[in-house]
Structures are given as structure tokens and as C-alpha cells.
Amino acid sequence: MLQLLWLVPALPFAGFVLLALSGRRLPDRWVPFIGVGSVGLSLLAAVLVATSFLAAPPPGYAYSQTLWTWMSVGSFTPGITLYLDALSLVMVVVVTFVGFFIHLYSAEFMAGGEGYGRFFAYMNLFVGSMLTLVLASNLLLLYLGWEGVGLCSYLLIGFWYQDSYNGYAARKAFVVTRVGDAALAIGLFLIFNSLGTLEIQDLMRRAAQQWAPGSALALSAAALLLVGALGKSAQLPLQTWLPDAMAGPTPVSALIHAATMVTAGVYLIARTNVLFALAPAVQLAVAVIGAVTLLLAGFSALTQWDIKRVLAYSTISQIGYMFLALGVGAWTAAIFHFMTHAFFKSLLFLAAGVVIMSLDEEHDMFKMGGLRRSLPLAFWTFLVGAASLSALPLVTAGGYSKESILYQAWAGQAGSPWLWAVGIAGAFLTGMYSFRMVFLTFFGEMKQQPSKKPSIDIGIPLVVLAALSIAGGYIDLPRTLGNLPILSSFLQNTLPPTVIAQPAIDTELVLGVIAGVVPLIGIYFAYLLFFQRRPAYADGPTRVARGGPLYRLWFAGWGFDWLYDRLIVRPFVWAARADKDDVIDSVYDGITRLNVVFNNLLSGTESGRVRWYAAGIALGAVVVIAIGVFA
Amino acid sequence: MIAAVPMAHGLILAGCLFAIGLIGVLVRRDIIFVLASIEIMLNASGLAFVVAGSRWGQPDGQIMFIFILTMAATEVSVGLALALQLHGRLRTLDIDAASKMRG
């Protein structure tokens, strides 16, 4: 059954081709059959492949399928080769699974709008590209998928292109991620130049042999890959595009900007973990960037009024946790958090989408409220998602994955109490902003009657994802709770195991309890501030809530947009304006002008007077003779 | 036999004549004088040939002079035809008046 692997990315691509070629000729009622069906079949193929992979693991715990040779230039022969191991298997299953349910949801959510077929064409192309990215056996194919998902992200953010703001957001996302993509491309050149291959497994083997740990080559290669990952995963300092990317339709935010594409950076780092292990400084940078990002984004999430922007900042923050995990060498914990995050964050987006849709495109949480009774399904699923996001202990998937990251941030090889403290502070913030959303949206007085109710197509994905947001955590139980790390031990067939410096069970227990209690405190604060609205408890925080300078700073995402605008955009626009007539061109213009001047000079001598001509001839003759005589 | 004139004298005379002719061509505006000046230049070069032929005791110089005379005759006929045309069309003999073909 492993031979079916090629079908997994091929089916969404086929769906894209069908939808793109049929265009508007296809009636809208047929579109979901192709659009959702292709991803459904892809999910089926992925499940079949996964079952046979688990039932009879291939030798070396990896299966590779070469479809054809992409190109052949000297010794450079990258193949269209799919590579399935524990890591890519987890990614493939999560991507197809979440992807399928979001497609199902979109079938109802996007119905009736303009460009229904176009939407599904882009979505299918996205899923195909994402699967290419995770299944690629060489970095070049990975890069193809990487650019493919970037393209789809651009197309889908600007899906409602009549509104010029959406186009702006799409361009911003494209340009900012391009910074990272350029670094990634240079990293690829560097790796190929120095190791002579782009096959991921080969290059990691050769790097381990040829590069000394901490050598300049290893550091620069890892740093370049890291910058690529930062752009795609919206981490500091390239995080500014993600909140604006919320201009796209809600299912797009759920699929691309929460569950899958933005975690491509996490996947890239996990995939090339050997390079990062060879560059300890860069790996530390990964952890620090993740920690700082998760904190900054957490504060920003606390101040947004647009429900989708809260979720966007929380996505940045949660990916910050994954980076933190990668940085301290907790490879499996990062992938575990990727998985649970994919479930609960897409759930949150989809439930928020229901709220937004039923309130006629209302994004402002302060204009919502009291929707608990009128939208019960959205309320309960959103509550589950928020609980999982804020990592409630024991009962939610997010609780398990975040607890494992926090423990390893403390006890892991590269971990430190500082990183742990930042993570705990982030967990507090997460609990607070998650339940701020819940209280503002679903509790309090009702401000607007919902105009429509979600249908069954929307209900199924919500319920399934809610179930997984709870149950998804039980596949990796820590030592303190049953000691059943199924996912971790499976992933360790591919990823290096986490080294715990001093594996003391009571430390783990204490840390686990703290990690479990802190989100609850955050939720309690949210309860006081946004449910009871007690001013006595919240002198400091309400100043924040009422629009002090700090509030404005957080609301604007710490002013990064402002900074980049002053630092990069304006000087660039100024230079472009100054160079409107092209400075380089003036050289060529000058040559032309000089020629015209000579031409005028010489044509002035053509006076039509015979005597002048005679004089010219005489002078010329004298000159020629003089040259002949004297030279 | 008359004592031979030194070659240098002959050549200097030829050069002077040529210069006079050239200056005439450049300075005079009347086409008749221009043609006459061209005659002087042609004869100056003919003289140079003859002097050179006498210096080497060869008849070639005088043969060349016959050629030059022939050419001068044709040149004068073309030149006079031009003078007639000029006068017929422009009612003047000033060659600067015939500058309509300038670029």
C-alpha cells in the first residue's frame, strides 16, 4: 500500500487542474465534489499509507518513492522523490486530515459567493503544495512546495480582490515571506556548493562528517535556513504579515495561517535537525526567538478587538512555543505541539468563522456578546478550542503538548529556567487572551442577533476537531501521567531523542503542576476583567484595556509595522521616487545626447558652398600629407 | 643645349603656382575666376611633372602633361557648362549662391 504515496499529493493537484481548467463553466453545485472530494481521497490515501507504514514499517523506517528525475545537470540530479518517514507521516496525516475538514466546512461557508470554484482551486493547489513540501526528499522539491504554499497564501489572502485592503495584505504577506525565502534559497546554494547534494538525508550525513560543530559553514547554513523558517512561520522579526493575512476568508486563515503553512518553518528545522545540532549558537537563537516571539505576540493578542487578529497573534505565539521547543532540542515536543495546535487553532478559526458569518461579517468582539445560547455549537466548540489553546491541564490536547515543551525548556539539554519562565509567562497570557475572547463573544449581554445558523457541513468539522482538541493529547502522555509517549517514541525513529540533563521525576511533576495551574490563573484574570468587569482588580490591567500608551503599543503589534515602515518601506519608496527617471539610464541618455551634438556640429559643415568643400579637401590633403611626411 | 634649370627652382615655382591657384579657388566667388584658378592648379601640377621628367631625362613627365591638358580641356568644358547653367538659373556667377543642396 505504500506505493499509493504518490496519490496523496497528486489528488489535490488533480483537483486543482480540473477546477482551474473548467473555470466558470462548472456549475457551483459540482465544485465541492471536486474540491472537497480530491482532498478527501487524498486523506483516504494518506490513511492507507499510514496504516501500512505502521503495520509493516519499511526497512530503515523510511520509504522513498522516486517518480521521475526532475532535471539532470552534471552531478546535480534532483528527483521528484517522495520520502516518507515518521516525521513526514505525522505531517501528511495532519495536513490531509485538517485540510479535509476545513474543505468540508468551506463547501458551506463559501457557498453562494463569487469565485466559488476559484476558491477551491486555490485551496486544492495549496494542499498539494503543502504535501509536496512535507514529502519532498530533497530540498529543491521542498523549496518548490514552499513557494507553492506561499503563492496560494498570497492568492487566498487577496481572494476578495475587489477590496484594495485585501490586495495590500496579500502583497505584504508575499513580500515579507519573500525575505525569508531568499535566505532559504541562498542556504540551498550554500549547502549544494559545499556538500554537493540537496538530498536531505545525504546532506545531513555529509554535514555531520564534513562540518565541525560550530564551524562557520554549519553556522551560516543553519542561520540561512532559520531565516527562511522565520519568514514562513511568522516569527520575530518577520512576523508582521500574519495579522494582516486575516484579510483572507476564514477557512483560509484556519488552514493556511494556523494549521499548516505557517508551521512549515517548524517542519523545516525539524527536518534538517542535524544542521542545527551542528550549529549550537543558531539553535540557541531559535529558542530565544521563539521565546521572545511567544511573549510579544501574547501581549498583542490581549489587546485586539478583531477576533481573527487575536487568533492570528495567538498563532504567532504558539509557533513561538514550537520554535522554543526546537531550540532546546525538544524535537518531538515541537511536532506534538504542531499537531495539537493544528487541531485546536483550526477549530477556533472555524468556530469564529461561524460567529462572524452569523453576525454578517462582524469581526469586532466588543460588538458581539451573549452568543452562548443562540449559537450553542459554536460556543461549545470554541470553548473546547480556547481551553486547549490555553493548555488546561489533563483534559485538553494543548495542555499535554505545551506541558511537554515547558518541561523540556527547563530540563532539556539546551534548556534553561529563563526560557521556561518566558514560556510560563506566555502560558498565563494565553489563558487570559483565550478566555477574553470567550467572555467577550459568548457571555455578557447580547448585542446583535445572529442572522443564520450553521448547517451540518459546518457542524461536522467543528465537532470532529473539537474531539481531537481534547483527545489528541492522549497519544503522548508524559512520565508523570501514565508514561505512554506513543507519538514521541514513534517520531524518535526519525528525530533525535530529547536529552534530559537530569531526569528527576519530581521536578517533572512540579513543573507539570505549575504549567497546569498558570493558565488557570490567566483564565481567572480574564474572568475578573472581562466577565465581571471589576475595576478594583484591574487598576493596572484596565489602564491597559482602556487605551493607555502601552495598550496602543501592544495593539499595534509592538510597533514593528511602524518601524519597518520608517526603516525600509519609506526609504525604499523615496529612493524609487527619486530614481523615477532611472539614474543608470542617464549614462545612456548622455551618450545619445553627445552623438546628437556631434551630428549637429558636422551637419553644420555641410553648407552647400563649394568653396568650403574645396577648403575641406585641401585641409584634409595637407593633413594626410603631413602625416605621411612627418610620421 | 641651354643649361638645365635646377629641379628645386622648378618645383618651387610649381608649388607657388599651385598655392596661388588654391587660394584663388578658396577666395574668389566668381565662377569664371574659380575655373581659371583650377586651370592654374592643373598647370602647376603639370609643371611639376615636366620638371621631374627633365630631372630624370625621361619623357614620362611630358606624357603626363599631355594627359593633364586633355583633362583640363574636358574640365573647362564641364565648368563652362556649369557657368552657363548657373547664370541661366540664378542670374549670377556667384558660386556661393548655388548652395541649395546643403544638408
XYZ file of C-alpha atoms in Angstrom:
734
model
C 0.000 0.000 0.000
C 2.965 2.305 0.421
C 3.068 2.632 -3.349
C -0.063 4.757 -3.077
C 2.047 7.511 -1.579
C 2.239 9.493 -4.818
C -1.537 9.760 -4.842
C -1.511 11.805 -1.654
C -0.138 14.975 -3.242
C -1.281 14.076 -6.762
C -5.003 14.042 -5.973
C -5.251 17.640 -4.738
C -3.175 18.736 -7.730
C -5.590 16.884 -9.992
C -8.480 18.645 -8.263
C -6.753 21.967 -8.857
C -6.192 21.247 -12.537
C -9.807 20.173 -13.027
C -11.201 23.207 -11.243
C -8.810 25.619 -12.883
C -9.459 24.297 -16.373
C -13.222 24.157 -16.038
C -13.328 27.660 -14.629
C -16.766 29.220 -14.583
C -18.278 26.629 -16.869
C -18.599 24.306 -13.891
C -21.858 24.926 -12.027
C -21.348 25.820 -8.386
C -23.072 22.720 -7.078
C -20.434 20.491 -8.693
C -17.469 22.411 -7.335
C -17.426 20.911 -3.814
C -17.483 17.390 -5.220
C -14.172 18.000 -6.931
C -12.725 20.436 -4.428
C -13.585 18.556 -1.261
C -13.544 15.129 -2.889
C -9.966 15.383 -4.070
C -8.730 16.213 -0.584
C -10.991 13.529 0.865
C -9.467 10.923 -1.435
C -6.056 12.254 -0.566
C -6.880 11.781 3.111
C -8.009 8.243 2.321
C -4.749 7.522 0.526
C -2.801 9.041 3.413
C -4.651 6.873 5.908
C -3.987 3.753 3.825
C -0.321 4.623 3.543
C -0.108 5.362 7.254
C -1.754 2.096 8.234
C 0.542 0.030 6.091
C 3.528 2.045 7.277
C 2.615 1.357 10.885
C 1.641 -2.259 10.304
C 4.819 -3.154 8.476
C 7.452 -0.464 8.836
C 9.732 -0.377 5.795
C 13.441 -1.032 6.337
C 15.196 1.887 7.944
C 11.840 3.290 8.991
C 11.671 5.291 5.827
C 10.068 4.730 2.459
C 11.112 6.649 -0.578
C 9.346 6.740 -3.918
C 11.013 8.235 -6.960
C 8.501 9.345 -9.560
C 10.893 10.772 -12.120
C 14.102 12.740 -12.389
C 13.314 16.403 -12.295
C 16.383 17.587 -14.153
C 19.886 16.399 -14.783
C 22.706 18.911 -14.817
C 26.100 17.325 -14.329
C 26.161 15.725 -10.925
C 23.023 17.610 -9.905
C 20.085 15.304 -10.488
C 17.242 16.173 -8.140
C 14.386 13.742 -8.448
C 10.691 14.164 -7.908
C 11.098 11.858 -4.964
C 8.739 11.436 -2.055
C 10.222 10.485 1.243
C 8.053 9.068 3.990
C 9.329 8.610 7.499
C 7.845 9.118 10.927
C 8.078 12.904 10.746
C 6.602 13.343 7.293
C 3.965 10.734 8.057
C 2.689 12.750 11.011
C 2.740 15.913 8.919
C 0.945 14.270 5.999
C -1.783 12.814 8.152
C -2.379 16.076 9.999
C -2.343 18.153 6.807
C -4.740 15.922 4.914
C -6.977 15.402 7.916
C -7.306 19.033 8.950
C -7.306 20.023 5.302
C -10.209 17.748 4.505
C -12.378 19.026 7.319
C -11.641 22.632 6.507
C -12.557 21.945 2.880
C -15.792 20.379 4.054
C -16.502 23.441 6.137
C -15.662 25.740 3.243
C -18.141 23.964 0.975
C -20.883 25.505 3.080
C -19.076 28.600 4.303
C -18.059 29.913 0.905
C -21.247 28.844 -0.905
C -23.086 31.467 -2.876
C -20.177 33.846 -3.057
C -18.330 34.929 -6.161
C -15.407 32.744 -7.198
C -16.537 29.526 -5.523
C -14.615 27.376 -7.996
C -11.603 29.656 -7.873
C -11.527 29.315 -4.093
C -11.435 25.543 -4.194
C -8.892 25.544 -6.996
C -6.514 27.612 -4.855
C -7.230 25.516 -1.770
C -6.501 22.279 -3.627
C -3.320 23.735 -5.037
C -2.365 24.695 -1.524
C -2.924 21.226 -0.105
C -0.962 19.678 -2.969
C 1.928 22.079 -2.469
C 1.933 21.583 1.273
C 2.070 17.811 0.810
C 4.904 18.234 -1.686
C 6.710 20.311 0.904
C 6.448 17.736 3.659
C 7.072 14.717 1.452
C 10.000 16.112 -0.502
C 13.131 14.054 -0.236
C 15.394 16.845 -1.423
C 15.496 20.481 -0.501
C 14.813 21.633 -4.041
C 11.475 19.844 -4.180
C 10.791 21.111 -0.693
C 11.506 24.593 -1.973
C 9.036 24.060 -4.803
C 6.330 23.187 -2.303
C 7.495 26.039 -0.092
C 6.973 28.546 -2.893
C 3.743 26.851 -3.901
C 2.196 27.337 -0.472
C 3.476 30.919 -0.439
C 1.785 31.560 -3.764
C -1.501 30.047 -2.565
C -1.275 32.081 0.623
C -0.935 35.217 -1.494
C -3.797 34.243 -3.785
C -6.134 33.355 -0.924
C -5.407 36.350 1.303
C -6.303 38.511 -1.645
C -9.218 36.280 -2.576
C -11.770 39.090 -2.289
C -9.710 41.240 -4.555
C -12.280 43.974 -5.061
C -11.316 45.386 -1.688
C -7.952 47.037 -2.121
C -7.004 46.414 1.520
C -7.075 42.668 0.867
C -4.709 43.103 -2.034
C -2.413 45.124 0.194
C -2.461 42.423 2.877
C -1.712 39.770 0.268
C 1.221 41.708 -1.121
C 2.534 42.347 2.352
C 2.414 38.646 3.205
C 4.120 37.779 -0.063
C 6.867 40.360 0.211
C 7.668 39.733 3.874
C 7.858 35.976 3.442
C 9.996 36.580 0.372
C 12.729 37.893 2.635
C 12.838 34.520 4.329
C 12.521 32.653 1.040
C 15.514 34.462 -0.384
C 17.575 33.453 2.637
C 16.399 29.887 2.243
C 17.408 29.880 -1.419
C 20.872 31.165 -0.542
C 21.080 28.484 2.136
C 20.296 25.873 -0.508
C 23.053 27.218 -2.762
C 25.477 27.165 0.133
C 24.594 23.608 1.062
C 24.837 22.366 -2.501
C 28.083 24.211 -3.092
C 29.709 22.782 -0.031
C 28.153 19.334 0.304
C 27.361 18.590 -3.331
C 23.840 17.344 -2.757
C 20.404 18.561 -1.804
C 19.040 15.153 -0.794
C 18.060 15.807 2.794
C 19.263 12.509 4.220
C 22.542 12.581 2.261
C 23.307 16.168 3.088
C 22.722 15.617 6.788
C 25.036 12.609 6.733
C 27.729 14.516 4.849
C 27.332 17.591 7.021
C 27.865 15.504 10.124
C 31.056 14.104 8.592
C 32.491 17.208 6.951
C 31.470 20.122 9.104
C 32.904 20.617 12.538
C 30.310 21.593 15.124
C 30.125 25.358 15.352
C 32.141 25.885 12.148
C 31.360 28.899 10.010
C 29.784 26.819 7.249
C 27.477 24.991 9.623
C 26.508 28.220 11.338
C 25.745 30.086 8.134
C 23.815 27.201 6.591
C 21.688 26.772 9.711
C 21.205 30.523 10.062
C 20.014 30.858 6.460
C 17.561 28.000 6.874
C 16.394 29.613 10.098
C 15.671 32.940 8.387
C 13.640 31.053 5.800
C 11.711 29.369 8.587
C 11.189 32.686 10.393
C 9.562 34.213 7.351
C 7.222 31.347 6.706
C 6.335 30.794 10.337
C 5.804 34.469 11.122
C 8.382 34.671 13.874
C 10.316 37.701 15.028
C 11.357 39.785 13.137
C 9.321 38.686 10.112
C 6.010 38.209 11.927
C 4.257 41.353 10.724
C 2.468 39.784 7.784
C 0.377 37.240 9.670
C -2.126 39.543 11.446
C -2.844 41.266 8.137
C -3.210 37.906 6.440
C -6.518 37.621 8.278
C -7.982 39.631 5.403
C -8.497 36.288 3.662
C -11.600 34.133 4.081
C -11.811 32.414 7.482
C -11.224 28.841 6.207
C -8.030 30.106 4.619
C -6.917 31.520 7.943
C -7.717 28.204 9.556
C -5.939 26.037 7.010
C -3.006 28.113 5.833
C -2.376 30.679 8.520
C -2.962 28.486 11.530
C -2.759 24.773 10.921
C -0.353 24.054 8.109
C 1.649 26.566 6.111
C 2.889 28.678 8.993
C 4.241 25.551 10.640
C 6.349 24.784 7.565
C 9.232 26.557 9.254
C 8.933 24.238 12.238
C 8.939 21.289 9.873
C 11.980 22.603 8.002
C 14.011 22.958 11.182
C 12.927 19.567 12.490
C 13.701 18.029 9.112
C 17.215 19.417 8.978
C 17.834 18.926 12.691
C 21.386 17.673 12.134
C 22.431 21.019 10.667
C 21.030 22.812 13.673
C 22.701 20.417 16.064
C 25.978 21.315 14.335
C 25.330 24.989 14.970
C 24.584 25.362 18.681
C 24.579 29.148 18.512
C 21.892 29.148 15.843
C 19.886 26.602 17.757
C 20.019 28.822 20.801
C 18.845 31.669 18.587
C 15.878 29.509 17.565
C 14.923 29.069 21.201
C 15.379 32.727 22.093
C 13.478 33.961 19.052
C 10.680 31.547 19.856
C 10.544 32.677 23.478
C 10.552 36.378 22.664
C 8.005 35.931 19.905
C 5.597 33.978 22.045
C 5.676 36.665 24.708
C 5.343 39.675 22.390
C 2.564 38.086 20.366
C 0.778 37.113 23.591
C 0.663 40.732 24.736
C -0.544 41.856 21.338
C -3.281 39.236 21.322
C -4.525 40.648 24.605
C -5.462 43.971 23.070
C -7.008 43.178 19.695
C -10.709 43.748 19.123
C -10.861 41.767 15.874
C -11.460 38.145 16.859
C -9.421 36.881 13.919
C -6.477 39.097 14.786
C -6.478 37.695 18.321
C -6.257 34.260 16.789
C -3.527 35.402 14.413
C -1.375 36.735 17.227
C -2.059 33.603 19.214
C -0.860 31.567 16.220
C 2.381 33.536 16.171
C 2.667 32.938 19.886
C 2.020 29.201 19.660
C 4.509 28.792 16.832
C 6.865 30.622 19.150
C 6.388 27.710 21.543
C 7.277 25.295 18.750
C 10.431 27.277 17.981
C 11.282 27.301 21.651
C 10.938 23.533 21.666
C 13.078 23.150 18.546
C 15.681 25.431 20.047
C 16.097 23.394 23.201
C 16.253 20.181 21.212
C 12.752 19.021 22.098
C 12.114 17.943 18.507
C 9.246 15.602 19.229
C 7.538 18.061 21.569
C 7.580 20.675 18.806
C 5.901 18.301 16.366
C 3.456 17.244 19.069
C 2.503 20.869 19.642
C 2.267 21.393 15.889
C -0.277 18.587 15.761
C -2.448 19.693 18.661
C -2.160 23.306 17.520
C -3.367 22.324 14.077
C -6.451 20.817 15.668
C -7.399 23.464 18.183
C -6.382 26.518 16.213
C -8.229 25.488 13.083
C -11.179 24.669 15.334
C -11.029 28.151 16.850
C -10.888 29.763 13.445
C -13.759 27.700 12.121
C -15.909 28.425 15.170
C -15.014 32.107 14.945
C -15.972 31.894 11.285
C -19.414 30.663 12.265
C -19.817 33.602 14.643
C -18.600 36.079 12.055
C -20.841 34.639 9.372
C -23.943 34.592 11.528
C -23.379 38.194 12.599
C -22.982 39.346 8.995
C -19.210 39.760 8.800
C -18.827 41.313 12.226
C -15.241 40.927 13.431
C -15.389 43.204 16.464
C -15.634 41.197 19.684
C -16.939 44.212 21.563
C -19.981 44.208 19.295
C -20.600 40.516 19.932
C -21.616 39.052 23.274
C -24.199 36.709 24.694
C -23.977 34.315 21.796
C -23.794 31.332 24.164
C -27.451 30.388 23.776
C -28.095 31.394 20.212
C -25.047 29.631 18.752
C -24.568 26.664 21.103
C -22.478 24.569 18.721
C -20.097 27.412 18.017
C -19.932 28.217 21.719
C -19.083 24.740 22.920
C -16.560 24.028 20.208
C -14.965 27.442 20.637
C -14.794 26.804 24.357
C -13.042 23.495 23.760
C -10.633 25.184 21.383
C -9.938 28.012 23.792
C -9.386 25.558 26.640
C -6.965 23.604 24.511
C -5.217 26.782 23.374
C -4.800 27.951 26.943
C -3.498 24.473 27.787
C -5.879 23.448 30.526
C -4.227 20.551 32.297
C -5.257 16.904 31.966
C -8.316 17.353 29.772
C -7.033 19.138 26.693
C -4.604 18.245 23.937
C -2.896 21.612 24.107
C -2.241 21.025 27.793
C -0.173 17.941 27.115
C 1.846 19.362 24.269
C 2.561 22.661 25.963
C 3.431 20.980 29.246
C 5.935 18.795 27.449
C 7.523 21.837 25.773
C 7.730 23.726 29.047
C 9.254 20.799 30.888
C 11.922 20.361 28.241
C 12.564 24.088 28.079
C 13.603 23.749 31.707
C 15.260 20.378 31.757
C 16.341 19.828 28.179
C 19.941 19.888 27.059
C 19.870 23.490 25.878
C 17.083 24.460 28.243
C 17.295 26.998 30.976
C 14.987 28.331 33.693
C 14.834 31.627 31.799
C 13.331 30.060 28.725
C 10.962 28.157 30.949
C 9.927 31.343 32.751
C 9.160 33.086 29.472
C 7.132 30.071 28.392
C 5.184 30.117 31.654
C 4.522 33.837 31.303
C 3.300 33.119 27.797
C 1.017 30.402 29.145
C -0.503 32.916 31.544
C -1.122 35.338 28.698
C -2.524 32.576 26.526
C -5.092 31.665 29.150
C -6.013 35.299 29.563
C -6.492 36.249 25.929
C -8.181 32.971 25.040
C -10.867 33.433 27.621
C -11.080 37.146 26.927
C -12.311 36.029 23.522
C -14.723 33.555 25.072
C -16.164 36.017 27.591
C -16.452 38.900 25.167
C -18.001 36.841 22.416
C -20.278 34.401 24.128
C -21.074 35.884 27.545
C -22.462 39.173 28.707
C -25.413 40.899 27.131
C -26.486 40.090 23.636
C -25.705 42.946 21.300
C -26.646 41.508 17.931
C -28.977 38.679 16.942
C -27.337 36.045 14.767
C -28.956 36.052 11.369
C -28.286 32.480 10.302
C -27.414 29.140 11.806
C -24.621 26.863 10.674
C -25.573 23.746 8.753
C -24.400 20.175 9.111
C -21.432 20.627 6.754
C -20.106 23.190 9.167
C -21.086 21.215 12.242
C -19.168 18.041 11.403
C -15.737 19.671 11.142
C -16.344 21.595 14.332
C -17.291 18.501 16.299
C -14.502 16.353 14.883
C -11.849 18.970 15.510
C -13.218 19.637 18.985
C -12.990 15.942 19.774
C -9.383 15.906 18.591
C -8.576 19.060 20.511
C -9.373 17.029 23.586
C -8.297 13.540 22.623
C -5.268 14.466 20.520
C -3.210 14.856 23.648
C -3.646 11.322 24.864
C -1.307 9.870 22.281
C 1.651 11.292 24.149
C 1.323 11.009 27.900
C 4.247 12.252 29.981
C 6.015 10.150 32.571
C 4.046 11.753 35.353
C 0.733 10.780 33.800
C 0.797 7.224 32.627
C 4.150 7.413 30.800
C 2.777 6.490 27.399
C 4.690 8.588 24.848
C 3.333 6.925 21.702
C 3.900 9.867 19.397
C 7.317 10.735 20.782
C 8.666 7.229 20.515
C 7.239 6.964 17.003
C 8.824 10.251 15.973
C 12.116 9.251 17.515
C 12.532 6.821 14.668
C 13.317 9.930 12.672
C 14.093 12.717 15.077
C 16.835 12.562 17.652
C 15.559 11.877 21.166
C 15.423 14.719 23.607
C 18.274 14.681 26.032
C 17.160 15.498 29.527
C 20.069 16.648 31.638
C 18.750 15.468 34.991
C 15.681 13.325 34.578
C 14.140 13.706 38.019
C 10.529 12.656 38.237
C 9.641 15.087 40.994
C 10.984 18.064 39.030
C 8.803 16.998 36.159
C 5.839 16.710 38.455
C 6.350 20.148 39.992
C 6.862 21.751 36.601
C 3.811 19.951 35.272
C 1.687 21.260 38.131
C 2.941 24.809 37.614
C 2.315 24.558 33.869
C -1.174 23.345 34.677
C -2.023 25.999 37.241
C -0.668 29.108 35.487
C -3.203 29.056 32.600
C -5.966 28.735 35.179
C -4.744 31.896 36.863
C -4.741 33.592 33.481
C -8.288 32.470 32.884
C -9.290 33.734 36.306
C -7.852 37.143 35.470
C -9.780 37.144 32.228
C -12.866 36.219 34.237
C -12.380 39.150 36.586
C -11.593 41.635 33.867
C -13.862 40.693 31.048
C -16.711 38.773 32.659
C -17.217 40.510 35.971
C -15.538 43.688 34.781
C -14.366 44.535 38.272
C -12.312 47.697 38.218
C -10.901 47.089 41.703
C -8.902 44.105 40.495
C -7.648 45.737 37.452
C -6.186 49.101 38.040
C -3.082 48.323 36.048
C -4.614 45.984 33.519
C -7.657 48.188 32.902
C -5.427 51.067 32.080
C -4.123 48.672 29.554
C -7.618 47.756 28.499
C -8.736 51.348 28.187
C -6.144 52.504 25.772
C -3.031 53.749 27.547
C 0.184 54.080 25.597
C 1.185 50.506 26.398
C -2.167 49.331 25.120
C -1.627 51.129 21.858
C 1.863 49.701 21.558
C 0.554 46.183 22.070
C -2.393 46.762 19.808
C -0.063 47.800 17.025
C 1.961 44.616 17.488
C 4.800 46.407 19.304
C 5.100 48.896 16.509
C 7.001 46.622 14.167
C 4.905 47.782 11.247
C 5.650 51.377 12.150
C 9.341 50.606 12.470
C 9.564 48.758 9.179
C 7.549 51.460 7.509
C 10.048 54.099 8.642
C 13.108 51.938 8.232
C 12.502 50.090 5.000
C 9.301 50.951 3.193
C 9.598 54.741 3.195
C 13.294 54.921 2.282
C 12.581 52.421 -0.454
C 9.611 54.374 -1.779
C 11.663 57.569 -1.517
C 14.538 56.007 -3.426
C 12.157 54.650 -6.013
C 10.600 58.065 -6.424
C 13.991 59.764 -6.601
C 15.093 57.252 -9.165
C 11.873 57.513 -11.139
C 13.844 58.556 -14.216
C 16.487 55.910 -13.626
C 19.931 57.206 -12.728
C 21.686 54.454 -14.673
C 19.697 55.399 -17.748
C 21.174 58.898 -17.723
C 24.534 57.435 -18.810
C 22.952 56.049 -21.962
C 20.916 59.202 -22.420
C 24.188 61.124 -22.210
C 25.754 59.026 -24.956
C 22.782 59.695 -27.189
C 22.898 63.410 -26.474
C 26.629 63.561 -27.220
C 26.002 61.896 -30.562
C 23.307 64.396 -31.389
C 25.692 67.255 -30.565
C 28.396 65.865 -32.883
C 25.808 65.278 -35.524
C 24.700 68.908 -35.347
C 28.297 70.075 -35.452
C 29.127 68.022 -38.508
C 25.931 68.751 -40.362
C 26.730 72.452 -39.885
C 29.780 71.955 -42.091
C 27.585 70.765 -44.905
C 26.871 74.303 -46.015
C 26.351 73.667 -49.679
C 29.141 76.122 -50.530
C 31.625 74.651 -52.950
C 34.482 76.764 -51.632
C 34.061 75.350 -48.186
C 34.225 71.864 -49.574
C 37.325 72.726 -51.530
C 38.903 74.125 -48.407
C 37.988 70.953 -46.565
C 39.563 68.805 -49.238
C 42.715 70.955 -49.223
C 42.988 70.861 -45.477
C 42.450 67.113 -45.446
C 45.102 66.658 -48.108
C 47.559 68.781 -46.132
C 46.886 66.757 -43.000
C 47.289 63.435 -44.787
C 50.488 64.548 -46.464
C 51.813 65.940 -43.218
C 51.149 62.594 -41.560
C 52.865 60.848 -44.472
C 55.892 63.114 -44.346
C 56.440 63.560 -40.638
C 55.207 60.300 -39.181
C 71.695 72.997 -75.093
C 70.631 75.507 -72.524
C 71.983 74.905 -69.060
C 69.466 72.909 -67.052
C 67.310 74.799 -64.617
C 67.802 73.288 -61.148
C 64.937 70.997 -60.211
C 64.314 72.786 -56.929
C 63.558 76.029 -58.743
C 61.057 74.364 -60.986
C 59.347 72.625 -58.092
C 59.191 75.800 -56.017
C 57.608 77.583 -58.941
C 55.109 74.716 -59.309
C 54.310 74.884 -55.576
C 53.824 78.642 -55.731
C 51.536 78.351 -58.721
C 49.539 75.591 -57.005
C 49.165 77.692 -53.884
C 48.065 80.708 -55.897
C 45.514 78.559 -57.695
C 44.235 77.055 -54.464
C 43.876 80.434 -52.814
C 42.060 81.628 -55.893
C 39.626 78.714 -55.664
C 39.011 79.405 -51.988
C 38.797 83.149 -52.166
C 37.110 84.087 -55.450
C 33.355 83.837 -55.702
C 33.023 84.394 -59.411
C 32.796 81.002 -61.094
C 34.933 82.136 -64.046
C 37.779 83.026 -61.754
C 37.355 79.803 -59.879
C 37.668 77.857 -63.114
C 40.727 79.913 -64.066
C 42.275 79.180 -60.665
C 41.655 75.484 -61.173
C 43.473 75.812 -64.527
C 46.419 77.359 -62.707
C 46.487 74.461 -60.236
C 46.360 71.914 -63.027
C 49.172 73.633 -64.867
C 51.194 73.829 -61.654
C 50.980 70.073 -61.271
C 51.793 69.695 -64.992
C 54.876 71.810 -64.461
C 55.936 69.602 -61.579
C 55.683 66.557 -63.850
C 57.700 68.211 -66.584
C 60.416 69.289 -64.140
C 60.624 65.834 -62.683
C 60.785 64.281 -66.184
C 63.618 66.614 -67.124
C 65.468 65.750 -63.945
C 65.454 62.045 -64.775
C 65.820 62.553 -68.527
C 62.600 60.676 -69.130
C 59.709 61.572 -71.461
C 57.100 60.351 -68.945
C 56.692 63.774 -67.383
C 55.756 65.313 -70.721
C 53.356 62.472 -71.470
C 51.637 63.132 -68.164
C 51.407 66.812 -69.102
C 49.540 65.850 -72.313
C 47.089 63.896 -70.128
C 46.644 66.838 -67.833
C 45.986 69.162 -70.777
C 43.325 66.789 -72.068
C 41.719 66.588 -68.684
C 41.909 70.357 -68.305
C 40.100 70.778 -71.615
C 37.252 68.492 -70.518
C 37.155 70.159 -67.137
C 36.835 73.587 -68.717
C 34.016 72.433 -70.958
C 32.107 70.998 -67.975
C 32.954 74.097 -65.940
C 31.728 76.472 -68.629
C 28.543 74.446 -68.999
C 28.051 74.807 -65.229
C 28.717 78.548 -65.524
C 26.072 78.842 -68.211
C 23.586 76.854 -66.114
C 24.362 78.985 -63.115
C 23.832 82.134 -64.980
C 20.739 80.821 -66.694
C 19.074 79.760 -63.454
C 20.265 82.209 -60.860
C 21.193 85.232 -62.946
C 24.528 85.439 -61.238
C 28.001 83.980 -61.432
C 28.471 83.838 -57.648
C 29.030 80.195 -56.741
C 28.008 80.803 -53.129
C 24.553 81.486 -54.462
C 24.414 77.886 -55.631
C 24.237 76.426 -52.110
C 20.724 74.993 -52.235
C 21.906 71.425 -51.819
C 23.111 71.881 -48.253
C 22.010 69.293 -45.728
